[in-house]
Every structure is written in C-alpha cells, then in structure tokens.
mmCIF file of C-alpha atoms in Angstrom:
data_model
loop_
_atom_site.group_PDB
_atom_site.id
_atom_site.type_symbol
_atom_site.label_atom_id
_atom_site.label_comp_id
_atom_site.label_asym_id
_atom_site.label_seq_id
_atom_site.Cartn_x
_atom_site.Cartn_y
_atom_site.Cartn_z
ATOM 1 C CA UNK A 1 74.689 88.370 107.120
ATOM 2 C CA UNK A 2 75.430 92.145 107.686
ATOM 3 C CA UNK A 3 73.741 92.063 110.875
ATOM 4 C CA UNK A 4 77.007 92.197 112.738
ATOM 5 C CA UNK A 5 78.347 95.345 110.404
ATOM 6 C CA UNK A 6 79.675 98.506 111.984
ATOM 7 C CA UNK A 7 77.992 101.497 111.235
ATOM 8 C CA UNK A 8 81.001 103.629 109.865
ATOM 9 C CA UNK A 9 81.583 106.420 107.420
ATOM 10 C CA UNK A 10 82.443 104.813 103.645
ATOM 11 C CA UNK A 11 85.018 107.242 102.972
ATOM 12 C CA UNK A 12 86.719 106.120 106.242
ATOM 13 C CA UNK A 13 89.646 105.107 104.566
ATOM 14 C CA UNK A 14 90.881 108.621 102.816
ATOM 15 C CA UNK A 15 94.188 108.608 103.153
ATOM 16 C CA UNK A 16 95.179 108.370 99.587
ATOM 17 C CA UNK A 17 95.361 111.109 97.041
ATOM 18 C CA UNK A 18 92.850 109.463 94.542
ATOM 19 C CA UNK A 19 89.730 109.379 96.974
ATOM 20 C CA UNK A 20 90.504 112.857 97.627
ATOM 21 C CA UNK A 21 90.833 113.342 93.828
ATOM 22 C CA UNK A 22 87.331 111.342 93.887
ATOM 23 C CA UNK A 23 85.656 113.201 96.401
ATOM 24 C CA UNK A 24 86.601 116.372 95.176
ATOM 25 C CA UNK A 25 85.558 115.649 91.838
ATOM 26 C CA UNK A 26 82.223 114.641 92.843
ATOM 27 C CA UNK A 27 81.747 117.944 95.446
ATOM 28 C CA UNK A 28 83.449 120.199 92.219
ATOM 29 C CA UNK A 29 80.756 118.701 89.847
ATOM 30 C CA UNK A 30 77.439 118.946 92.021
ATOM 31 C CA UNK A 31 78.335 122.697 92.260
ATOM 32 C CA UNK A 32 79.252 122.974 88.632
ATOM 33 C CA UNK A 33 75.445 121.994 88.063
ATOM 34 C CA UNK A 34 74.233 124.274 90.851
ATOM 35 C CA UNK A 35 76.157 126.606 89.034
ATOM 36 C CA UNK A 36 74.727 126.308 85.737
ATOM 37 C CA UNK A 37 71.211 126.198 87.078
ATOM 38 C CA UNK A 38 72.365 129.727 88.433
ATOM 39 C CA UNK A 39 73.635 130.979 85.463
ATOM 40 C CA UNK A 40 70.438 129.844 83.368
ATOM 41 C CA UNK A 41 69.091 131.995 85.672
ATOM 42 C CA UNK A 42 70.887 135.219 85.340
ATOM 43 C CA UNK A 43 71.468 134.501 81.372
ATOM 44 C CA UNK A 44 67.225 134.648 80.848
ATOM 45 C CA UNK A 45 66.716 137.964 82.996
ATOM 46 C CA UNK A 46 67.601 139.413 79.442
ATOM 47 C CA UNK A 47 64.515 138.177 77.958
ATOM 48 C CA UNK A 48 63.064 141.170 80.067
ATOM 49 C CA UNK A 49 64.936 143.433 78.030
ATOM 50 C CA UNK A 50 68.617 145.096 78.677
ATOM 51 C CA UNK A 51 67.654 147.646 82.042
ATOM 52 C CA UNK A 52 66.801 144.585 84.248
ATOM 53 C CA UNK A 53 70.070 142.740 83.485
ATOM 54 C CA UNK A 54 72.563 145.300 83.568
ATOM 55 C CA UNK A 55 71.352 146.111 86.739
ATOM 56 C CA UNK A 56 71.557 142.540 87.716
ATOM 57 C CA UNK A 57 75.148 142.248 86.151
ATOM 58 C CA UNK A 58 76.415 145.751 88.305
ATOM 59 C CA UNK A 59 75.556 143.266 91.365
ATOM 60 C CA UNK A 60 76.966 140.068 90.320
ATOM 61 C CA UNK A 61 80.311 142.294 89.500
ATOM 62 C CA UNK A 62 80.711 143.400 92.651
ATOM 63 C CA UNK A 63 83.897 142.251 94.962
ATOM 64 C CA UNK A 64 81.946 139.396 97.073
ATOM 65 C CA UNK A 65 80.966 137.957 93.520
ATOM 66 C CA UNK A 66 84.660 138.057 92.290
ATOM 67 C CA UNK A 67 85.704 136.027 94.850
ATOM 68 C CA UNK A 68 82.636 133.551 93.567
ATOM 69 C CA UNK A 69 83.715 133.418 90.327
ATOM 70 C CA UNK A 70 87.633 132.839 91.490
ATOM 71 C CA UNK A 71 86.276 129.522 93.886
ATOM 72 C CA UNK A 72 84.122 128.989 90.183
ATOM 73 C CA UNK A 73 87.213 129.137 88.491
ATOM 74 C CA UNK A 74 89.024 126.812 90.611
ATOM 75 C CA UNK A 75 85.809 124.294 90.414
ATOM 76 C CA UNK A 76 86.368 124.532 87.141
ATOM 77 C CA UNK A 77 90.088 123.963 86.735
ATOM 78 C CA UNK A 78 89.853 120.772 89.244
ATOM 79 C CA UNK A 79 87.232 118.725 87.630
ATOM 80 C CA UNK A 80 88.458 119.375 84.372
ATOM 81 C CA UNK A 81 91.993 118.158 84.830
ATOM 82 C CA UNK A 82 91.121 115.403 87.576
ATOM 83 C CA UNK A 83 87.867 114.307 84.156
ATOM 84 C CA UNK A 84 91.559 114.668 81.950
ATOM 85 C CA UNK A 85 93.170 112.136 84.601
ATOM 86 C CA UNK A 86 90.330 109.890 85.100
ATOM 87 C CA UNK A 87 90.209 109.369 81.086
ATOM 88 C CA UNK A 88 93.887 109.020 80.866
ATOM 89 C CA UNK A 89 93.407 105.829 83.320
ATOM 90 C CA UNK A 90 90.481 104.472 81.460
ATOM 91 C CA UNK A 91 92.821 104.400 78.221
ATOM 92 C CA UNK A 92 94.934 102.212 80.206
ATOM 93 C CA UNK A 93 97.865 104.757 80.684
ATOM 94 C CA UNK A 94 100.048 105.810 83.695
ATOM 95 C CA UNK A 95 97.764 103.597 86.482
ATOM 96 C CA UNK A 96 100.631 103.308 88.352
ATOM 97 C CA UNK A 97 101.754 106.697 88.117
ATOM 98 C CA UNK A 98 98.636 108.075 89.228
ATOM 99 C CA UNK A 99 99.869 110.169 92.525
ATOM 100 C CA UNK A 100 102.374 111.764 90.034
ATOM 101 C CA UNK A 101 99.649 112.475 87.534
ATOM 102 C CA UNK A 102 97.487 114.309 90.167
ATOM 103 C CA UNK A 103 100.214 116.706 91.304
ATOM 104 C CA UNK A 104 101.369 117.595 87.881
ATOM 105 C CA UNK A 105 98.039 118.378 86.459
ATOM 106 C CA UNK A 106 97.420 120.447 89.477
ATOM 107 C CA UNK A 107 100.057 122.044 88.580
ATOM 108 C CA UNK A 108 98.584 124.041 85.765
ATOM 109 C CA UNK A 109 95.458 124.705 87.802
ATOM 110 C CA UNK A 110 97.230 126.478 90.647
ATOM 111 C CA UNK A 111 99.183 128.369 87.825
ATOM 112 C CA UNK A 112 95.904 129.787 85.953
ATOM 113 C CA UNK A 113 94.106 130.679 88.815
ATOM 114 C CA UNK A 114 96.939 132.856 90.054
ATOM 115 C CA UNK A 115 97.259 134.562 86.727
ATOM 116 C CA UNK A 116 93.779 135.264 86.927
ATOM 117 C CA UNK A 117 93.913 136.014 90.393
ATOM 118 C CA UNK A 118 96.254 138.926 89.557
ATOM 119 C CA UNK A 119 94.282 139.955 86.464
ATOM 120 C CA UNK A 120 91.344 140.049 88.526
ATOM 121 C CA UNK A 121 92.284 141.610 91.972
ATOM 122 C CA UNK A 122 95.946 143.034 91.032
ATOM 123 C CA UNK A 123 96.081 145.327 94.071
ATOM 124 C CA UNK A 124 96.791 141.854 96.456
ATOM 125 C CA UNK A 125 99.674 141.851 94.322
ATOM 126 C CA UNK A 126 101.052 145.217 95.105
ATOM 127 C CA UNK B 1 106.285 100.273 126.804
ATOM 128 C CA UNK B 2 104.032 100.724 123.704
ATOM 129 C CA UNK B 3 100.333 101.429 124.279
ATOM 130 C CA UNK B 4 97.789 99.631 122.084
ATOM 131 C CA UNK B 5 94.119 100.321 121.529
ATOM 132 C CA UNK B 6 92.365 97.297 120.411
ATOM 133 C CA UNK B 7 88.652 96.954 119.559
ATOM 134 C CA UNK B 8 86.993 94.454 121.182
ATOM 135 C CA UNK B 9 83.629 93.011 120.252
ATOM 136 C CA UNK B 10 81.807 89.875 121.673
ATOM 137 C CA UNK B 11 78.547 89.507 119.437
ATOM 138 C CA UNK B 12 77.194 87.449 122.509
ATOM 139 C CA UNK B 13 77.861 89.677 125.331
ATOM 140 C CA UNK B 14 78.287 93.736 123.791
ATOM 141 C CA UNK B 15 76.088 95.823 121.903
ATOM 142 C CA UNK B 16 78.378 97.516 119.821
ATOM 143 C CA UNK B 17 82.229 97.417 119.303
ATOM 144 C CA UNK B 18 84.903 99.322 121.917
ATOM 145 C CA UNK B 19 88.261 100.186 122.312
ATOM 146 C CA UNK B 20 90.610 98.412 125.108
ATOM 147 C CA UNK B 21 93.942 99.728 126.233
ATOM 148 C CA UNK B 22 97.172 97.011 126.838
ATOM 149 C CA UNK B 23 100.454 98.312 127.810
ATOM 150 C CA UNK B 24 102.950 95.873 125.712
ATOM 151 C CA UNK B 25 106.439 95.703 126.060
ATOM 152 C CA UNK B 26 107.759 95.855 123.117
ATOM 153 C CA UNK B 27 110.936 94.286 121.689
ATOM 154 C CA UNK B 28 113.095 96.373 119.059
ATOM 155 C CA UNK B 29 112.070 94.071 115.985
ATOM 156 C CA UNK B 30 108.506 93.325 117.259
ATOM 157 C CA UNK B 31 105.453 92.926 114.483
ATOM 158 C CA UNK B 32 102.432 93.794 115.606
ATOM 159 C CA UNK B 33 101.248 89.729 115.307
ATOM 160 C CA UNK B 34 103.517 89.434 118.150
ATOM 161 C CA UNK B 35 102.593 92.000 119.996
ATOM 162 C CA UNK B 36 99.164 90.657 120.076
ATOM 163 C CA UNK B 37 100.408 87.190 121.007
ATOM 164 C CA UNK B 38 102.164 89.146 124.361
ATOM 165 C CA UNK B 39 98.228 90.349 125.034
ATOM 166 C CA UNK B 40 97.386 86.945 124.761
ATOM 167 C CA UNK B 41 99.840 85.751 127.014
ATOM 168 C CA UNK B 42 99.860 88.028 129.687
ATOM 169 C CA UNK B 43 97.117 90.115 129.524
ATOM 170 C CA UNK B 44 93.849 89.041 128.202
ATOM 171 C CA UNK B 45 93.618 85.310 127.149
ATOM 172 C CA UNK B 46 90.208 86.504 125.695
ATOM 173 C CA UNK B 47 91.548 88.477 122.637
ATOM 174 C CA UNK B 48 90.248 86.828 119.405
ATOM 175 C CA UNK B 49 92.141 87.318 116.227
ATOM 176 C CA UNK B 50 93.297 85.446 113.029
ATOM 177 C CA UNK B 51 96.737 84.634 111.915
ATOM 178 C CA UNK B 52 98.381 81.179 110.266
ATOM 179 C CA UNK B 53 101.850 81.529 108.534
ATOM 180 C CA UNK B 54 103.314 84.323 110.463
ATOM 181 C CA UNK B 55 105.409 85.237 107.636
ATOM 182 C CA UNK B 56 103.185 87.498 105.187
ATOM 183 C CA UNK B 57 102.150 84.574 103.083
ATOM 184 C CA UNK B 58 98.563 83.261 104.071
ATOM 185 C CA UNK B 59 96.601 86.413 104.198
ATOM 186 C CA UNK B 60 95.049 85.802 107.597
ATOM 187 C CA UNK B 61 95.791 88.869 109.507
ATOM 188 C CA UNK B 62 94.547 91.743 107.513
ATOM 189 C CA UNK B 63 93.726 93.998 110.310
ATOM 190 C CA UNK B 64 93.089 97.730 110.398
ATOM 191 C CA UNK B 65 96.678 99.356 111.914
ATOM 192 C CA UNK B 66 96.708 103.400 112.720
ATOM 193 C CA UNK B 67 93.970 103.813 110.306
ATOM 194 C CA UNK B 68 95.611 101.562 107.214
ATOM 195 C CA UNK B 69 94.237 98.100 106.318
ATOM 196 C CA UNK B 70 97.756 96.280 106.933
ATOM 197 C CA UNK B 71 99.221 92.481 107.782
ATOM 198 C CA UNK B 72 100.042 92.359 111.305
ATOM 199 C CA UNK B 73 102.975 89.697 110.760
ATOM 200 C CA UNK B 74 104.414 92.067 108.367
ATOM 201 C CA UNK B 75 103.752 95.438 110.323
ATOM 202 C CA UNK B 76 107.043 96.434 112.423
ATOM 203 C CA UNK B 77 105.657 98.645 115.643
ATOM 204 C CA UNK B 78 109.258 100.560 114.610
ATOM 205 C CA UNK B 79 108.304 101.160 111.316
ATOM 206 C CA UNK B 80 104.546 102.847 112.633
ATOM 207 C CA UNK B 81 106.606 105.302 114.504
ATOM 208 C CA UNK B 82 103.754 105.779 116.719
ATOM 209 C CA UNK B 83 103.596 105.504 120.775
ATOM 210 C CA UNK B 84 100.060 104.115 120.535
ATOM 211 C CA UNK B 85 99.212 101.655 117.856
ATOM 212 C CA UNK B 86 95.591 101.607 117.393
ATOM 213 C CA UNK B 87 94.253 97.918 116.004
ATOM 214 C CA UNK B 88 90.438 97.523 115.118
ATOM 215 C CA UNK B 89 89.292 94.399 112.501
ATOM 216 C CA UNK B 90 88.646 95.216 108.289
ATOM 217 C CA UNK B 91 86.101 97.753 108.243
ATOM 218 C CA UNK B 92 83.042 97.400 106.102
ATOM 219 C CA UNK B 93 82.911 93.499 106.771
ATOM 220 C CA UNK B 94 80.464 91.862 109.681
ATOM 221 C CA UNK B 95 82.647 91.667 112.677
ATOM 222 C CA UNK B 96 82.939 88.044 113.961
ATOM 223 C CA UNK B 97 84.469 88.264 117.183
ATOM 224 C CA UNK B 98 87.223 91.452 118.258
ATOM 225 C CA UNK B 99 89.713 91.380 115.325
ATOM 226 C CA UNK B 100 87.873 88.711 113.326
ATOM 227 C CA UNK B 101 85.931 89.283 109.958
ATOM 228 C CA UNK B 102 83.213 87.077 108.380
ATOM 229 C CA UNK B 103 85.109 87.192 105.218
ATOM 230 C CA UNK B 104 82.033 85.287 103.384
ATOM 231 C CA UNK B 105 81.108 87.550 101.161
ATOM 232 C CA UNK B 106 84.893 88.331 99.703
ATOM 233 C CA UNK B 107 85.292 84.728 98.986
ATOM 234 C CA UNK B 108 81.806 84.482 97.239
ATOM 235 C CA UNK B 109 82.857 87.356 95.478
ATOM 236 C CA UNK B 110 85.855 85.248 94.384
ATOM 237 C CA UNK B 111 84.130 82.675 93.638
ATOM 238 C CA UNK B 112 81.812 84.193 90.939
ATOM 239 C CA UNK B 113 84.928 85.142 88.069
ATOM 240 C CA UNK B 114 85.993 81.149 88.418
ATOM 241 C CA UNK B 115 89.163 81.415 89.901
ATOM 242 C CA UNK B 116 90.560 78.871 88.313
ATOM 243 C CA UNK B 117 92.490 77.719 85.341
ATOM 244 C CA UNK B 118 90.450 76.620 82.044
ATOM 245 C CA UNK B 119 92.084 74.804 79.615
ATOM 246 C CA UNK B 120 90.088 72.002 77.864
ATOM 247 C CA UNK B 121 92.006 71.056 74.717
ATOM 248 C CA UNK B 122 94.018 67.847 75.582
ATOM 249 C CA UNK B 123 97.118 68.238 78.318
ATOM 250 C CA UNK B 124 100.743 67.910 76.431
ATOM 251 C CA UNK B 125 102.791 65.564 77.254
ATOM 252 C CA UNK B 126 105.182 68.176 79.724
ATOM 253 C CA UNK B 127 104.108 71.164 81.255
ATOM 254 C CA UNK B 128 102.292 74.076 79.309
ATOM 255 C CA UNK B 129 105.076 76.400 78.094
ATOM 256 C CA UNK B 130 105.117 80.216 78.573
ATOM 257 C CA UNK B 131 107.467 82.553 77.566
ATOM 258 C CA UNK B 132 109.213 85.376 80.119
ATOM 259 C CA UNK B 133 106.587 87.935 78.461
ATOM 260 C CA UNK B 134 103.855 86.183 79.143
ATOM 261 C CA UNK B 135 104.446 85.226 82.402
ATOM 262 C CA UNK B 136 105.415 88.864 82.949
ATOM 263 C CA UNK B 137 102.533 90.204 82.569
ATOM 264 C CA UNK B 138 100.638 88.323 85.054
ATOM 265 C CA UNK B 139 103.196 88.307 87.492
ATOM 266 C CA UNK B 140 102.505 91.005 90.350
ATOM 267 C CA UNK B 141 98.614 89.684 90.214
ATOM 268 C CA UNK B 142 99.809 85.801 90.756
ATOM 269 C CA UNK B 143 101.391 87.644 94.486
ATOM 270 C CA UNK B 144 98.132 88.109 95.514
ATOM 271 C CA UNK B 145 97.105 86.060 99.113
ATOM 272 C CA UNK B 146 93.003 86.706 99.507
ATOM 273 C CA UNK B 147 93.815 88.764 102.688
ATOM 274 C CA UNK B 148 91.427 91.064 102.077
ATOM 275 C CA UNK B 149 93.090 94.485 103.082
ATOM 276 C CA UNK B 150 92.194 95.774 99.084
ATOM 277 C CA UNK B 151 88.600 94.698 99.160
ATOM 278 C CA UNK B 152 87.623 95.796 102.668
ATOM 279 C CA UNK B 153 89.293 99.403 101.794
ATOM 280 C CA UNK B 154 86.920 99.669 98.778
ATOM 281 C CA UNK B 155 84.435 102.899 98.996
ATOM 282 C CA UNK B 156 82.699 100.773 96.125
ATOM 283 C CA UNK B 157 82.701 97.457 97.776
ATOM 284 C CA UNK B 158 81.330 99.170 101.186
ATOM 285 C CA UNK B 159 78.653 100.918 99.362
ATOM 286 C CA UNK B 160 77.555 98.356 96.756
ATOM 287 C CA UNK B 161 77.327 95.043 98.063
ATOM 288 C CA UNK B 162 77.271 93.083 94.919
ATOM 289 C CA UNK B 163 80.466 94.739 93.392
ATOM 290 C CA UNK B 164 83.014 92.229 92.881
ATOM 291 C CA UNK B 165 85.567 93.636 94.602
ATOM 292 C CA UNK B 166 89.221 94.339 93.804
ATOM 293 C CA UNK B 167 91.076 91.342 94.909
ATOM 294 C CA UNK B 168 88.304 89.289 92.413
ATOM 295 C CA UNK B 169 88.796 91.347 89.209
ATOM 296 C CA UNK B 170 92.355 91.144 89.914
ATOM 297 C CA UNK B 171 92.319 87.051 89.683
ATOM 298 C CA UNK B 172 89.637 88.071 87.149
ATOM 299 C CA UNK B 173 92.360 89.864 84.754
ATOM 300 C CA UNK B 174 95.288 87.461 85.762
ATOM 301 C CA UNK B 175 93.355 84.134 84.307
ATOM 302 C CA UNK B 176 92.014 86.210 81.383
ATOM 303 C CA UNK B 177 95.550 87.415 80.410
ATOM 304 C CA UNK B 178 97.037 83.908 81.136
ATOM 305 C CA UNK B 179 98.391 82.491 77.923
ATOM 306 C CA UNK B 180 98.017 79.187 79.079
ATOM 307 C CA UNK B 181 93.794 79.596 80.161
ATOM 308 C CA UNK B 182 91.593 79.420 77.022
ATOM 309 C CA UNK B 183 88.162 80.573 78.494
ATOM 310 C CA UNK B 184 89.240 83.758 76.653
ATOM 311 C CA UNK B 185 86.045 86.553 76.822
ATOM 312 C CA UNK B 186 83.528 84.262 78.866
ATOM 313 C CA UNK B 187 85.758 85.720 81.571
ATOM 314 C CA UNK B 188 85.081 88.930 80.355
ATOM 315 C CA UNK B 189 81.459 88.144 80.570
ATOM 316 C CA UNK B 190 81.517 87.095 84.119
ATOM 317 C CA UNK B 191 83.019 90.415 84.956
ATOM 318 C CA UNK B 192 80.480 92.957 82.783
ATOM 319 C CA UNK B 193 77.169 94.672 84.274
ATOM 320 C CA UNK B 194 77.003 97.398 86.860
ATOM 321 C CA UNK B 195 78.059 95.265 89.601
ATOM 322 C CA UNK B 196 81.445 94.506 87.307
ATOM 323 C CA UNK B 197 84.778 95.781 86.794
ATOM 324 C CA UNK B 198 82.862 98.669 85.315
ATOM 325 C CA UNK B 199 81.631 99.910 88.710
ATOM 326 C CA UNK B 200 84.909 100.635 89.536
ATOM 327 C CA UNK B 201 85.879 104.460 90.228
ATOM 328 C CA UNK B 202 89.535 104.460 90.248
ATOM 329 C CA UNK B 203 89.826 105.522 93.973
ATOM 330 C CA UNK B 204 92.806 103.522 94.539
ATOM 331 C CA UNK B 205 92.219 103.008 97.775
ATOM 332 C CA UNK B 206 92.669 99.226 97.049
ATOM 333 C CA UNK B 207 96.241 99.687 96.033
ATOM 334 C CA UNK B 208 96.983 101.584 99.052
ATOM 335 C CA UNK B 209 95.691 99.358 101.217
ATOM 336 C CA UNK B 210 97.485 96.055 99.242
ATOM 337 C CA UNK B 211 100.792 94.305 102.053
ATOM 338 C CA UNK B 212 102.091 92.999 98.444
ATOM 339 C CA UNK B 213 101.815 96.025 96.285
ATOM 340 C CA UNK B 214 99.624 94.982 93.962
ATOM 341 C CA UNK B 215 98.011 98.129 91.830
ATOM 342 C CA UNK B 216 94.464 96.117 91.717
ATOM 343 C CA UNK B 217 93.480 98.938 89.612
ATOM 344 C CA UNK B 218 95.693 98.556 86.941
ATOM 345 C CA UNK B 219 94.253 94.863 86.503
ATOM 346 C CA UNK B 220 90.165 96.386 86.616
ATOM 347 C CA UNK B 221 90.955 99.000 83.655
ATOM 348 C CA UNK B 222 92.831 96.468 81.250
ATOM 349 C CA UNK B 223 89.169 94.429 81.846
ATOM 350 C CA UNK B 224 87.421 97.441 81.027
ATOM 351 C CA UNK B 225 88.960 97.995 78.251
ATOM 352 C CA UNK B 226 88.567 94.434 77.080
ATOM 353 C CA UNK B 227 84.733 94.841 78.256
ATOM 354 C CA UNK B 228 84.926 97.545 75.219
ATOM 355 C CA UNK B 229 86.163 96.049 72.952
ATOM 356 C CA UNK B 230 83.966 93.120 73.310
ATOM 357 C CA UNK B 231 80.794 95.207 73.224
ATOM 358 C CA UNK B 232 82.430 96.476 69.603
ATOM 359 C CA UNK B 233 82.992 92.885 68.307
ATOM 360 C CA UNK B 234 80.513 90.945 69.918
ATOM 361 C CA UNK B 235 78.609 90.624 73.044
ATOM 362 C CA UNK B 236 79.860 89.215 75.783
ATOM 363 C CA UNK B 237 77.323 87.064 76.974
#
C-alpha cells in the first residue's frame, strides 16, 4: 500500500523548536559516546607509566584541542538540559510550555560556556 | 496575481510527483480552498484534491502549505504573506492522485484504540451527567476532526509504520479520561508496546502541524504515565 509513497527526507517537517531540540539531542549524544570511547583511550595510555601520557596530555592541551573541549563543553551542556526537559515532559509538566522551556534552559548553557570561554581563552576578551 | 506551485501526480500517467505553476487572481479574503477552486475553473479542470465542509470542520483538506501541514479552507493567502504559495499533498502518506492522500492507514490506526464510547452498566433514565471538570479535561481533544495534518507531520509515524500515530492516542487519552467511558485500563492496554504511546519522542511536530490547536502531545504523556502506573499495579494486558 506504500507503493505510491514519496521518497522524502523524515525530518522534512523541522520547523519547530522540539525536532531541532530532538535532532540535536540525538547528534550531541552520538558524539558524547565517540567522545568517551576517546577518552577511554587517552585515560589507559597511563597504564604505560607517567612519560607516555604527559606527553600525550602537552598535545591534547594545546589551542586546537581547547577549542575541542569548548564544542565538548557545549555537547555537554545541550544534552544535559534538553535530557532535564525531556524528563520534565515525561512527568507530565509544562507540555504546553515546551518552546518556553527550551529557551530558558538554554539559557544557562549559553551562560556557562561563556564563563568558561573567558576562563579558558581570556585574551578574546581583552 | 498570486503564483502557486502545485504538485501534481497522476499514478496512471507520471513516474514520480512534479510541481505546476497557476497564476491565480486572488481576492483580498481568499483561502487557499478557493484559490484552488479558481484553478479548477479556469485553468486546469484536471486538478484533483479533497475538500467537503469548506468551513474548517470535516478535516478533508489537510494539505501541505509553504512547507506546514495546514487546512486549505482555513488558510488565508493574506495571512501566508508569501507571493508564491507552494501546495503539495500530506507527506509521508501514498499519494492518490495530485493533492489526494490514501489516508488508510491513519484511519486503521484509529481504529485499533476503539474509538468509541464503552459503557456497559445499564443506560439511566436521562443523559449521563458530567460535571464542568470533567468535561474540561477532555475538552481541546473532543476538537479534534481526523484531518490528518498531526499524524502525517510525525518523524515517528513516517519512520515506524505501525506507530499509532498522534491523532489516535489523542482519541486514545480522551475516551480513557472520559468520566462517562468505563473500559478504564483495557484502553491503556491497547495503547502499550513499542508501537504505543511509548514510541513517542516528544518532537512536537504534531502540535505544530494541528488547524485546531490541539497539543497531541500533552494527551500521549498523560497515557504514558498511566502505562506506568499500570505496569506498578498490574499488567495491562
């Protein structure tokens, strides 16, 4: 019966702020586990004693990696709040206010990576 | 002079769906039902395309409008602010003919959480009483008219092709919260599994898409949570 069916894109229909909220959350999350794969990774270089990962850890703490670990950081801060949204709606609370929702826990996100962005790189600051 | 791009598809003739152009001259309160009737008229007498009550109540036009799954008999060309108004039929559903959807499927969907009301002890002698509360809080799901817009903008629905569907759990939640329907958590039960109310994501594409404002997904969590709380009780089913 789906012989007639248009071959389309499913997220075809974006325009709303929750399947951007969706698709964010699942793009945010796949590279959260990429990410911890990663950091599995660097974590056991130690088992070959402390010279091999300090000198890994002088790489990953150069400038190219700090702006890593700031798109990390903002990963981190999305699918958190938008995983604190999507439980707020599964206790039944503020359905209809979800647009609202989405904005003001963004809020907080944009605030903490900006502090951190001028902890981390103050001289854009100056 | 307002320009409209309408898809076209004739299963018999084309191979695939394309876009026409009709130059419509359009009145200052035209809807974009009308507008399709002046292609119809003096354009291209071969334009296929659903409508009944004209007047936002029947649920026949759902059509896809600039992007948004809309009612053309409600849509204003004013209110689209837009010098070309781009028409193509529900996405994700077999195309009939042009603006046409086999809408099959959503109504078997509908079909499977008993739309109906259940009430077997013995009928009273008037009506069956409800108070303002209880009536409230079915009200906005009792607006709904089966159009389809909600269920054919489902990223779930288009993926999954057993998921119930919005428009369904809505009914789904408005019988089960009905005071007056005593089928109680056998609802509940024709709403659990994978293919449920549970497979739900909370896109809320469904209430953006809903002519009548309806948040369908306000209706899908309250049956989650009374999936829950079944499971913690006993089991449904």
């Amino acid at each position: 019966m789906f012989d007639n069916l248009k071959k389309e894109s499913v997220i075809a229909y974006q325009s709303g702020i929750g399947m951007w909220a969706f698709v964010l959350h699942r793009i945010t999350g796949l590279s959260l586990i990429f990410y911890l794969l990663l950091h599995i990774v660097v974590i056991s270089t130690s088992l070959k004693g402390p010279q091999p990962f300090n000198n890994l850890l002088a790489v990953l703490t150069a400038p190219p990696f700090v702006v890593a670990d700031l798109a990390l950081l903002a990963a981190i801060l999305f699918h958190g709040l938008n995983g604190a949204r999507i439980v707020i709606f599964d206790t039944g609370i503020g359905i209809r206010q979800q647009k609202l929702i989405f904005w003001l826990l963004l809020l907080p996100a944009v605030i903490i990576w900006i502090m951190t962005l001028y902890f981390t790189l103050p001289h854009i600051f100056r | 002079m307002v320009t409209f791009k309408i898809e076209r598809f004739n299963p018999d003739v084309d191979k695939a769906p394309y876009f026409q152009t009709y130059e419509v001259a359009a009145g200052k309160e035209m809807s974009v039902l009308e507008a399709l009737f002046y292609v119809v008229e003096n354009l291209d007498g071969s334009l296929a395309f659903r409508y009944s009550c004209r007047g936002a109540v029947c649920g026949s036009c759902a059509m896809r409008i600039n992007g948004k799954n809309r009612l053309a008999c409600q849509t204003l060309l004013k209110k689209l602010k837009s010098p070309v108004i781009t028409v193509s039929p529900l996405p994700h559903l077999p195309i009939v003919k042009d603006l046409i959807v086999d809408m099959d499927h959503f109504f078997k969907n509908y079909e499977k959480i008993k739309p109906y009301l259940v009430n077997n002890t013995s009928a009273p002698e008037k009506e069956r009483r409800q108070s303002i509360l209880e009536r409230a809080k079915i009200d906005e799901m009792i607006a709904c008219i089966l159009c389809g817009a909600c269920f054919s903008a489902c990223t779930v629905a288009a993926t999954d092709k057993k998921f119930i569907g919005p428009a369904a759990l809505t009914k789904a939640y408005r019988f089960w919260a009905d005071s007056r329907d005593n089928l109680g958590d056998e609802r509940l039960a024709l709403v659990a599994g994978e293919h449920g109310a549970l497979r739900c994501h909370t896109l809320f594409n469904c209430a953006e898409a809903c002519p009548k404002n309806i948040v369908p997904t306000y209706s899908i969590q309250q049956l989650k949570g009374g999936l829950v709380k079944c499971r913690f009780s006993k089991p449904a089913k």
